[in-house]
Coordinates of C-alpha atoms and ligand atoms in Angstrom, one line a residue:
X1 CA -0.1 0.0 0.1
X2 CA 1.3 3.3 -0.9
X3 CA 1.6 5.3 2.1
X4 CA 4.5 7.8 1.7
X5 CA 5.3 9.2 5.2
X6 CA 2.0 10.2 6.5
X7 CA 0.3 10.7 3.1
X8 CA -2.1 8.1 1.7
X9 CA -1.7 7.7 -2.1
X10 CA -4.2 4.9 -2.4
X11 CA -7.5 5.2 -4.0
X12 CA -10.7 3.5 -4.8
X13 CA -12.5 3.4 -8.2
X14 CA -16.0 1.8 -8.5
X15 CA -15.7 0.1 -5.3
X16 CA -12.1 -1.5 -6.3
X17 CA -9.2 -0.5 -4.0
X18 CA -6.0 0.7 -5.7
X19 CA -2.7 0.4 -3.8
X20 CA -1.4 3.6 -5.6
X21 CA -3.4 6.3 -7.6
X22 CA -0.9 6.2 -10.4
X23 CA -1.2 3.4 -13.2
X24 CA -0.1 2.9 -16.8
X25 CA -2.3 4.2 -19.6
X26 CA -3.7 1.5 -22.0
X27 CA -1.1 1.3 -24.6
X28 CA 1.9 2.1 -22.7
X29 CA 4.2 -0.9 -21.9
X30 CA 1.3 -3.4 -21.7
X31 CA 1.1 -5.4 -24.9
X32 CA 3.1 -8.6 -24.2
X33 CA 3.0 -11.0 -21.1
X34 CA 6.4 -9.7 -20.4
X35 CA 5.4 -6.0 -20.3
X36 CA 2.3 -6.9 -18.2
X37 CA 4.4 -8.9 -15.7
X38 CA 6.8 -6.2 -15.5
X39 CA 4.0 -3.8 -14.6
X40 CA 2.9 -6.2 -12.1
X41 CA 6.5 -6.1 -10.3
X42 CA 6.6 -2.3 -10.7
X43 CA 4.9 0.2 -8.3
X44 CA 2.0 0.9 -10.6
X45 CA -1.4 0.7 -8.7
X46 CA -3.0 -1.3 -11.4
X47 CA -2.1 -3.5 -14.5
X48 CA -4.0 -1.8 -17.6
X49 CA -3.8 -4.2 -20.8
X50 CA -3.4 -2.9 -24.3
X51 CA -6.6 -2.5 -26.0
X52 CA -7.5 -5.8 -27.4
X53 CA -9.1 -6.9 -30.6
X54 CA -10.5 -10.2 -31.8
X55 CA -7.5 -11.2 -33.8
X56 CA -3.9 -10.8 -32.8
X57 CA -2.3 -7.7 -34.7
X58 CA 1.1 -6.5 -35.5
X59 CA -0.2 -2.9 -36.0
X60 CA 1.0 -0.2 -38.3
X61 CA 4.4 0.1 -40.0
X62 CA 7.2 1.7 -38.1
X63 CA 8.2 4.2 -37.2
X64 CA 4.9 4.7 -35.3
X65 CA 5.8 6.4 -32.2
X66 CA 7.9 9.4 -31.7
X67 CA 8.7 11.3 -28.4
X68 CA 9.8 15.0 -28.3
X69 CA 10.4 17.2 -25.3
X70 CA 6.9 18.4 -24.8
X71 CA 5.1 15.3 -25.8
X72 CA 4.5 12.3 -28.3
X73 CA 2.7 11.2 -31.4
X74 CA 1.8 7.8 -32.2
X75 CA 0.0 5.7 -34.7
X76 CA 0.5 2.3 -33.4
X77 CA -2.5 0.6 -35.1
X78 CA -3.7 -1.7 -32.3
X79 CA -0.8 -4.1 -32.1
X80 CA -1.9 -6.7 -29.5
X81 CA -2.1 -10.4 -28.8
X82 CA -5.8 -10.8 -29.5
X83 CA -8.4 -11.1 -26.8
X84 CA -8.0 -15.1 -26.2
X85 CA -4.4 -14.5 -25.1
X86 CA -5.3 -11.8 -22.6
X87 CA -8.1 -14.0 -21.2
X88 CA -5.3 -16.6 -20.4
X89 CA -2.8 -14.1 -19.0
X90 CA -5.3 -12.0 -16.9
X91 CA -5.8 -14.8 -14.2
X92 CA -2.0 -15.1 -14.0
X93 CA -1.6 -11.6 -13.2
X94 CA -3.6 -11.8 -10.1
X95 CA -0.4 -12.8 -8.1
X96 CA 0.7 -9.3 -8.3
X97 CA -2.0 -8.4 -5.9
X98 CA -3.1 -5.2 -7.7
X99 CA -6.2 -4.5 -9.7
X100 CA -6.3 -5.5 -13.5
X101 CA -8.0 -3.3 -16.1
X102 CA -8.9 -5.1 -19.3
X103 CA -9.0 -2.6 -22.3
X104 CA -11.5 -3.8 -24.9
X105 CA -11.6 -2.4 -28.4
X106 CA -12.9 -3.7 -31.8
X107 CA -13.8 -2.7 -35.5
X108 CA -17.6 -3.4 -35.2
X109 CA -19.9 -3.6 -32.4
X110 CA -19.9 -7.4 -32.2
X111 CA -16.3 -7.5 -31.8
X112 CA -16.6 -5.6 -28.5
X113 CA -19.4 -7.9 -27.3
X114 CA -17.5 -11.0 -28.2
X115 CA -14.3 -9.8 -26.3
X116 CA -16.2 -8.3 -23.4
X117 CA -17.9 -11.5 -22.9
X118 CA -14.9 -13.8 -22.7
X119 CA -12.8 -11.3 -20.9
X120 CA -15.4 -10.8 -18.3
X121 CA -15.1 -14.5 -17.6
X122 CA -11.3 -14.1 -16.9
X123 CA -12.3 -11.8 -14.0
X124 CA -10.3 -8.6 -14.4
X125 CA -11.2 -6.1 -11.6
X126 CA -12.5 -3.5 -14.3
X127 CA -13.2 -3.5 -17.9
X128 CA -12.3 -0.2 -19.8
X129 CA -14.3 0.0 -23.1
X130 CA -12.1 2.0 -25.5
X131 CA -14.5 4.4 -27.5
X132 CA -11.5 6.4 -28.8
X133 CA -8.8 4.7 -30.8
X134 CA -7.8 7.3 -33.4
X135 CA -5.2 5.3 -35.4
X136 CA -6.9 2.8 -37.7
X137 CA -7.2 4.1 -41.2
X138 CA -10.9 4.5 -42.1
X139 CA -12.2 3.9 -38.5
X140 CA -13.7 6.9 -36.9
X141 CA -13.6 7.3 -33.2
X142 CA -16.8 5.8 -31.8
X143 CA -17.0 8.3 -28.9
X144 CA -17.4 11.2 -31.4
X145 CA -20.7 9.5 -32.4
X146 CA -23.1 9.6 -29.4
X147 CA -25.6 7.2 -31.1
X148 CA -23.1 4.5 -32.0
X149 CA -21.7 4.8 -28.5
X150 CA -25.1 4.3 -26.9
X151 CA -25.8 1.3 -29.2
X152 CA -22.4 -0.3 -28.2
X153 CA -22.6 0.4 -24.5
X154 CA -26.2 -1.2 -24.4
X155 CA -24.7 -4.4 -26.0
X156 CA -21.6 -4.6 -24.0
X157 CA -23.0 -3.7 -20.6
X158 CA -25.3 -6.9 -20.8
X159 CA -22.2 -9.2 -21.0
X160 CA -20.1 -7.4 -18.3
X161 CA -20.7 -8.1 -14.7
X162 CA -17.3 -6.4 -13.3
X163 CA -17.2 -2.6 -12.9
X164 CA -17.4 -1.2 -16.6
X165 CA -16.0 2.1 -17.6
X166 CA -15.3 3.8 -20.9
X167 CA -12.1 5.5 -22.3
X168 CA -13.2 8.7 -24.1
X169 CA -11.6 10.9 -26.6
X170 CA -11.0 14.6 -25.8
X171 CA -14.2 16.7 -26.5
X172 CA -13.7 20.4 -27.4
X173 CA -17.2 21.6 -26.9
X174 CA -19.2 21.6 -23.9
X175 CA -22.3 20.6 -26.0
X176 CA -20.5 17.3 -26.9
X177 CA -19.7 16.6 -23.3
X178 CA -23.3 17.3 -22.3
X179 CA -24.5 15.0 -24.8
X180 CA -22.4 12.1 -23.7
X181 CA -23.7 12.5 -20.0
X182 CA -27.0 10.8 -20.9
X183 CA -25.3 8.2 -23.1
X184 CA -23.0 7.2 -20.2
X185 CA -25.9 7.2 -17.7
X186 CA -28.1 5.0 -19.7
X187 CA -25.2 2.7 -20.7
X188 CA -24.5 2.0 -17.0
X189 CA -21.0 3.3 -17.1
X190 CA -19.3 3.2 -13.5
X191 CA -16.2 5.0 -14.3
X192 CA -14.5 7.3 -16.9
X193 CA -10.9 7.2 -18.3
X194 CA -10.2 10.4 -19.9
X195 CA -8.6 11.6 -22.0
X196 CA -7.4 9.4 -25.0
X197 CA -4.6 10.9 -27.1
X198 CA -5.6 14.1 -28.9
X199 CA -6.4 12.2 -32.4
X200 CA -4.9 13.1 -35.8
X201 CA -2.4 15.7 -34.8
X202 CA 0.7 16.2 -37.1
X203 CA 4.3 16.6 -35.9
X204 CA 7.0 18.0 -38.4
X205 CA 10.6 17.8 -38.3
X206 CA 11.9 21.0 -40.0
X207 CA 15.5 19.7 -40.4
X208 CA 14.5 16.8 -42.2
X209 CA 11.4 18.5 -43.7
X210 CA 9.5 15.5 -43.0
X211 CA 6.8 13.8 -40.9
X212 CA 8.1 11.8 -38.0
X213 CA 5.9 8.7 -38.1
X214 CA 5.2 6.4 -41.2
X215 CA 1.3 5.5 -41.0
X216 CA -1.4 7.7 -42.3
X217 CA 0.9 10.3 -43.8
X218 CA 2.3 11.3 -40.3
X219 CA -0.8 11.9 -38.5
X220 CA -1.2 10.5 -35.1
X221 CA -2.6 10.6 -31.6
X222 CA -0.8 13.3 -29.5
X223 CA 0.0 12.6 -25.8
X224 CA 2.3 14.0 -23.0
X225 CA 2.6 17.6 -21.6
X226 CA 1.2 19.4 -24.6
X227 CA -2.3 17.8 -24.0
X228 CA -2.5 18.4 -20.4
X229 CA -4.8 21.4 -20.5
X230 CA -7.2 19.5 -22.9
X231 CA -7.1 16.4 -20.3
X232 CA -7.7 18.8 -17.3
X233 CA -10.7 20.5 -19.1
X234 CA -12.4 17.2 -20.0
X235 CA -11.9 15.7 -16.4
X236 CA -13.2 19.0 -14.9
X237 CA -16.1 19.2 -17.1
X238 CA -17.3 15.7 -16.6
X239 CA -16.7 15.9 -12.8
X240 CA -19.1 19.0 -12.8
X241 CA -21.6 17.3 -15.3
X242 CA -21.9 14.2 -13.0
X243 CA -21.8 16.1 -9.7
X244 CA -18.7 14.3 -8.5
X245 CA -20.6 11.0 -8.4
X246 CA -18.8 9.2 -11.3
X247 CA -15.3 8.2 -10.6
X248 CA -12.8 9.6 -13.2
X249 CA -9.3 8.3 -14.1
X250 CA -7.5 11.2 -15.3
X251 CA -5.0 10.8 -18.3
X252 CA -3.0 13.3 -20.2
X253 CA 0.2 15.1 -19.5
X254 CA 0.9 13.4 -16.1
X255 CA 4.7 13.8 -16.1
X256 CA 5.3 15.0 -12.6
X257 CA 3.6 14.8 -9.1
X258 CA 2.2 18.3 -9.7
X259 CA 0.5 17.2 -12.9
X260 CA -1.3 14.5 -11.0
X261 CA -2.2 17.0 -8.4
X262 CA -3.8 19.2 -11.0
X263 CA -5.8 16.3 -12.3
X264 CA -7.0 15.5 -8.7
X265 CA -7.9 19.2 -8.2
X266 CA -10.0 19.0 -11.3
X267 CA -11.8 15.9 -10.0
X268 CA -9.8 12.8 -10.9
X269 CA -9.7 9.9 -8.6
X270 CA -6.6 8.4 -10.0
X271 CA -4.3 9.1 -13.1
X272 CA -2.9 7.0 -15.9
X273 CA 0.6 7.6 -17.4
X274 CA 1.3 7.2 -21.1
X275 CA 4.1 9.1 -22.6
X276 CA 6.1 9.4 -19.5
X277 CA 5.9 5.8 -19.0
X278 CA 7.1 5.0 -22.5
X279 CA 10.0 7.6 -22.2
X280 CA 11.2 7.0 -18.6
X281 CA 10.1 3.3 -17.9
X282 CA 8.7 1.7 -14.6
X283 CA 10.9 3.9 -12.5
X284 CA 8.4 6.7 -13.3
X285 CA 6.1 5.4 -10.9
X286 CA 8.2 5.6 -7.7
X287 CA 9.3 9.1 -8.7
X288 CA 5.7 10.3 -9.2
X289 CA 4.6 8.9 -6.0
X290 CA 7.4 10.6 -4.2
X291 CA 6.7 14.0 -5.9
X292 CA 3.0 13.9 -5.2
X293 CA 3.6 12.8 -1.6
X294 CA 6.0 15.7 -1.0
X295 CA 3.6 18.3 -2.6
X296 CA 0.5 16.9 -0.7
X297 CA 2.6 17.0 2.6
X298 CA 3.7 20.7 1.9
X299 CA 0.2 21.8 1.1
X300 CA -1.4 20.0 4.2
X301 CA -3.5 17.4 2.5
X302 CA -3.3 14.0 4.0
X303 CA -4.4 12.0 1.0
X304 CA -5.4 12.1 -2.7
X305 CA -9.0 12.0 -1.9
X306 CA -8.8 15.0 0.4
X307 CA -7.8 17.3 -2.6
X308 CA -10.1 15.7 -5.2
X309 CA -12.3 18.3 -6.9
X310 CA -11.1 21.2 -4.8
X311 CA -10.2 23.5 -7.8
X312 CA -10.9 27.1 -7.0
X313 CA -12.8 29.4 -9.5
X314 CA -12.3 33.1 -9.6
Ligands
DHB401 C1 -4.2 2.7 -30.4 C2 -4.2 4.2 -30.0 C3 -5.1 4.6 -29.2 O1 -5.1 6.0 -28.8 C4 -6.1 3.7 -28.6 O2 -7.0 4.2 -27.8 C5 -6.1 2.5 -29.0 C6 -5.1 2.0 -30.0 C7 -3.2 2.3 -31.4 O3 -2.8 3.0 -32.2 O4 -2.9 1.3 -31.1

């Protein structure tokens, strides 16, 4: 359990206790059995799997990830082992004694249902339904279509008995967030993970006069520091829209303890770490815990939950 000095860094999402409020973001170092076991041995507060599809996939051509000082761009194209492999691996990850979150994706509605039904039987602690993969050529992000999201959630909810949440794309207009509230309520969603990468950005290297990743002509999902204000805005907006009653896992730009603190002030209950984990490795968890605990102590907060949602408005 993550108690640093007198500061309590544990948290609870949808009734599930997490030994630390920091965990990997889906996609970051969580594709293979080896990576998932390394997460198990690390200080991550949960093991989040790569978004899984029905068939195993090798993903898009490389280079497909590029890190730069203020963030990252990726177009991985859902490389993963296929859901049957994760259904076998998940029970074996139990030995690490931390929650397991299975991230479920697909190309058509029936993929999500098929995967969710079988993965639910492997008993992850939570299922995160990914409504927001931006990197498959020709496939729009489901989370940008409220009706498609509603149809999908109605079907998936029926086959999931563990706590079910959704990973949402960033929204840039309050009307879109408001519209999703009803969809999420009617869909029986028990937690939110937000945001996914800011889709279809473009990073240019002026020296080479070139794009930096190969798929989709260089377009890809942005992560890291540069997306933090977008992430915070979405955490805050959904926290308010749900009156603080729906747990939110904040993702986007968590590079320091202070970044995590900002997510908690906006209403997050836990945070996920993507770009920083890819760039820094598993040691990031210990550093982040240390930085957050020092900051909370200095500010007189005894726990993560004590500062949740406490953002002041002027
Ligand atoms: C991929 C990227 C995402 O942002 C996501 O949610 C799922 C998959 C990918 O390209 O592999």
